[in-house]
mmCIF file of C-alpha atoms in Angstrom:
data_model
loop_
_atom_site.group_PDB
_atom_site.id
_atom_site.type_symbol
_atom_site.label_atom_id
_atom_site.label_comp_id
_atom_site.label_asym_id
_atom_site.label_seq_id
_atom_site.Cartn_x
_atom_site.Cartn_y
_atom_site.Cartn_z
ATOM 1 C CA MET A 1081 5.773 -18.052 8.001
ATOM 2 C CA LYS A 1082 7.604 -15.414 9.989
ATOM 3 C CA LEU A 1083 9.036 -12.222 8.589
ATOM 4 C CA THR A 1084 10.694 -9.881 11.028
ATOM 5 C CA ILE A 1085 10.404 -6.158 10.433
ATOM 6 C CA SER A 1086 13.937 -4.790 10.370
ATOM 7 C CA LYS A 1087 13.389 -1.143 9.473
ATOM 8 C CA VAL A 1088 10.563 1.368 9.055
ATOM 9 C CA GLU A 1089 11.213 4.738 7.461
ATOM 10 C CA ARG A 1090 8.923 7.728 6.971
ATOM 11 C CA TYR A 1091 9.430 10.325 4.261
ATOM 12 C CA THR A 1092 7.452 13.547 3.916
ATOM 13 C CA LEU A 1093 7.122 14.642 0.306
ATOM 14 C CA ASN A 1094 5.994 18.051 -0.875
ATOM 15 C CA LEU A 1095 4.751 17.571 -4.423
ATOM 16 C CA PRO A 1096 4.173 20.871 -6.222
ATOM 17 C CA PHE A 1097 1.403 21.240 -8.754
ATOM 18 C CA SER A 1098 2.969 21.130 -12.185
ATOM 19 C CA TYR A 1099 0.104 20.685 -14.623
ATOM 20 C CA GLU A 1100 0.610 23.654 -16.959
ATOM 21 C CA ARG A 1101 -3.069 24.229 -17.696
ATOM 22 C CA GLN A 1102 -3.984 24.318 -14.002
ATOM 23 C CA ARG A 1103 -1.182 26.704 -13.162
ATOM 24 C CA TYR A 1104 -2.821 29.487 -15.141
ATOM 25 C CA ASN A 1105 -6.373 28.733 -14.036
ATOM 26 C CA MET A 1106 -5.894 28.140 -10.312
ATOM 27 C CA HIS A 1107 -4.259 30.390 -7.761
ATOM 28 C CA ARG A 1108 -3.705 27.343 -5.524
ATOM 29 C CA ALA A 1109 -1.638 25.678 -8.250
ATOM 30 C CA LEU A 1110 0.787 28.600 -8.177
ATOM 31 C CA THR A 1111 1.302 28.654 -4.435
ATOM 32 C CA HIS A 1112 0.641 25.167 -3.116
ATOM 33 C CA GLY A 1113 1.614 21.584 -3.475
ATOM 34 C CA GLU A 1114 0.420 18.304 -2.101
ATOM 35 C CA ARG A 1115 2.074 16.911 1.026
ATOM 36 C CA VAL A 1116 2.274 13.137 1.191
ATOM 37 C CA ILE A 1117 3.745 10.703 3.723
ATOM 38 C CA LEU A 1118 5.643 7.819 2.124
ATOM 39 C CA TRP A 1119 6.391 4.731 4.247
ATOM 40 C CA LYS A 1120 9.127 2.193 3.538
ATOM 41 C CA LEU A 1121 9.088 -1.047 5.533
ATOM 42 C CA GLU A 1122 11.918 -3.591 5.273
ATOM 43 C CA THR A 1123 12.041 -7.179 6.537
ATOM 44 C CA ASP A 1124 14.880 -9.481 7.520
ATOM 45 C CA ALA A 1125 14.335 -11.302 4.190
ATOM 46 C CA ARG A 1126 15.065 -8.040 2.319
ATOM 47 C CA ILE A 1127 11.463 -7.644 1.233
ATOM 48 C CA VAL A 1128 10.447 -3.995 0.984
ATOM 49 C CA GLY A 1129 6.891 -2.718 1.285
ATOM 50 C CA TRP A 1130 5.790 0.778 0.296
ATOM 51 C CA GLY A 1131 2.739 2.816 1.237
ATOM 52 C CA ASP A 1132 1.558 6.410 1.089
ATOM 53 C CA ALA A 1133 -0.822 8.490 3.161
ATOM 54 C CA ASP A 1134 -2.303 11.950 3.257
ATOM 55 C CA THR A 1135 -0.744 14.269 5.829
ATOM 56 C CA GLY A 1136 -4.214 15.163 7.096
ATOM 57 C CA GLN A 1137 -4.724 11.908 8.977
ATOM 58 C CA ALA A 1138 -3.337 10.994 12.389
ATOM 59 C CA GLN A 1139 0.177 9.591 12.217
ATOM 60 C CA PRO A 1140 1.659 6.962 14.529
ATOM 61 C CA SER A 1141 4.150 8.291 17.050
ATOM 62 C CA PRO A 1142 7.874 7.621 16.569
ATOM 63 C CA GLU A 1143 7.649 5.242 19.549
ATOM 64 C CA GLU A 1144 4.846 3.241 17.913
ATOM 65 C CA VAL A 1145 6.825 2.972 14.682
ATOM 66 C CA ALA A 1146 10.017 1.971 16.540
ATOM 67 C CA SER A 1147 8.102 -0.737 18.429
ATOM 68 C CA MET A 1148 7.329 -2.475 15.110
ATOM 69 C CA VAL A 1149 11.014 -3.273 14.509
ATOM 70 C CA GLY A 1150 11.832 -6.838 15.552
ATOM 71 C CA ARG A 1151 8.190 -7.955 15.407
ATOM 72 C CA ASN A 1152 6.551 -10.349 12.967
ATOM 73 C CA LEU A 1153 5.162 -8.522 9.921
ATOM 74 C CA PHE A 1154 2.039 -10.693 9.939
ATOM 75 C CA GLU A 1155 1.054 -9.394 13.407
ATOM 76 C CA TYR A 1156 0.152 -6.143 11.640
ATOM 77 C CA LEU A 1157 -1.592 -7.636 8.630
ATOM 78 C CA ASN A 1158 -5.101 -6.750 9.824
ATOM 79 C CA GLY A 1159 -4.115 -4.078 12.298
ATOM 80 C CA ASP A 1160 -6.336 -1.033 12.177
ATOM 81 C CA SER A 1161 -4.110 0.871 14.598
ATOM 82 C CA LEU A 1162 -1.763 1.853 11.757
ATOM 83 C CA ASP A 1163 -2.313 4.814 9.480
ATOM 84 C CA ASP A 1164 -3.309 4.051 5.890
ATOM 85 C CA GLY A 1165 0.177 4.432 4.439
ATOM 86 C CA LEU A 1166 1.880 2.205 6.980
ATOM 87 C CA GLN A 1167 -0.884 -0.389 6.570
ATOM 88 C CA GLN A 1168 -0.296 -0.288 2.801
ATOM 89 C CA ALA A 1169 3.428 -0.905 3.370
ATOM 90 C CA VAL A 1170 2.632 -3.928 5.573
ATOM 91 C CA LEU A 1171 0.221 -5.319 2.966
ATOM 92 C CA ASP A 1172 2.696 -4.655 0.145
ATOM 93 C CA ALA A 1173 5.492 -6.532 1.947
ATOM 94 C CA ALA A 1174 3.152 -9.401 2.907
ATOM 95 C CA GLY A 1175 1.892 -9.730 -0.669
ATOM 96 C CA LYS A 1176 5.448 -9.861 -1.983
ATOM 97 C CA ALA A 1177 6.434 -12.459 0.634
ATOM 98 C CA LEU A 1178 3.447 -14.675 -0.152
ATOM 99 C CA GLU A 1179 3.659 -13.979 -3.901
ATOM 100 C CA VAL A 1180 0.040 -12.863 -4.104
ATOM 101 C CA PRO A 1181 -1.463 -9.511 -5.057
ATOM 102 C CA VAL A 1182 -2.591 -7.372 -2.132
ATOM 103 C CA HIS A 1183 -6.246 -7.603 -3.160
ATOM 104 C CA LYS A 1184 -6.100 -11.358 -2.429
ATOM 105 C CA LEU A 1185 -5.002 -10.584 1.144
ATOM 106 C CA LEU A 1186 -8.028 -8.348 1.632
ATOM 107 C CA GLY A 1187 -10.624 -11.059 0.983
ATOM 108 C CA ARG A 1188 -12.938 -12.109 -1.770
ATOM 109 C CA ARG A 1189 -14.669 -9.649 -4.008
ATOM 110 C CA GLY A 1190 -18.154 -8.746 -2.876
ATOM 111 C CA GLN A 1191 -21.018 -9.491 -5.223
ATOM 112 C CA PRO A 1192 -24.112 -7.348 -5.745
ATOM 113 C CA GLY A 1193 -26.679 -8.348 -3.156
ATOM 114 C CA ASP A 1194 -24.134 -9.825 -0.703
#
């Protein structure tokens, strides 16, 4: 099966703390939020994969992201060169294409003593 990546988009979200109880007990909750990177990956078959990552980890360069467009999605299925969020988007799209949950793509469940 071949699915061609047609578009990869990166969104930076700034999510403010909003839990009322925390706001009065934590100075950080009054002045800070949580920054998150959200990835959206689209294929030629109109399958969309989503993933999110912490802003504290290394991000792929715009050139690396652009080089994914036009390539087979499954080339990146086990790629550890992607950040967590982009890898999640690849796995999400692959799971949707194959009609299996992502945990099935990751391998069998380990048993105690394995």
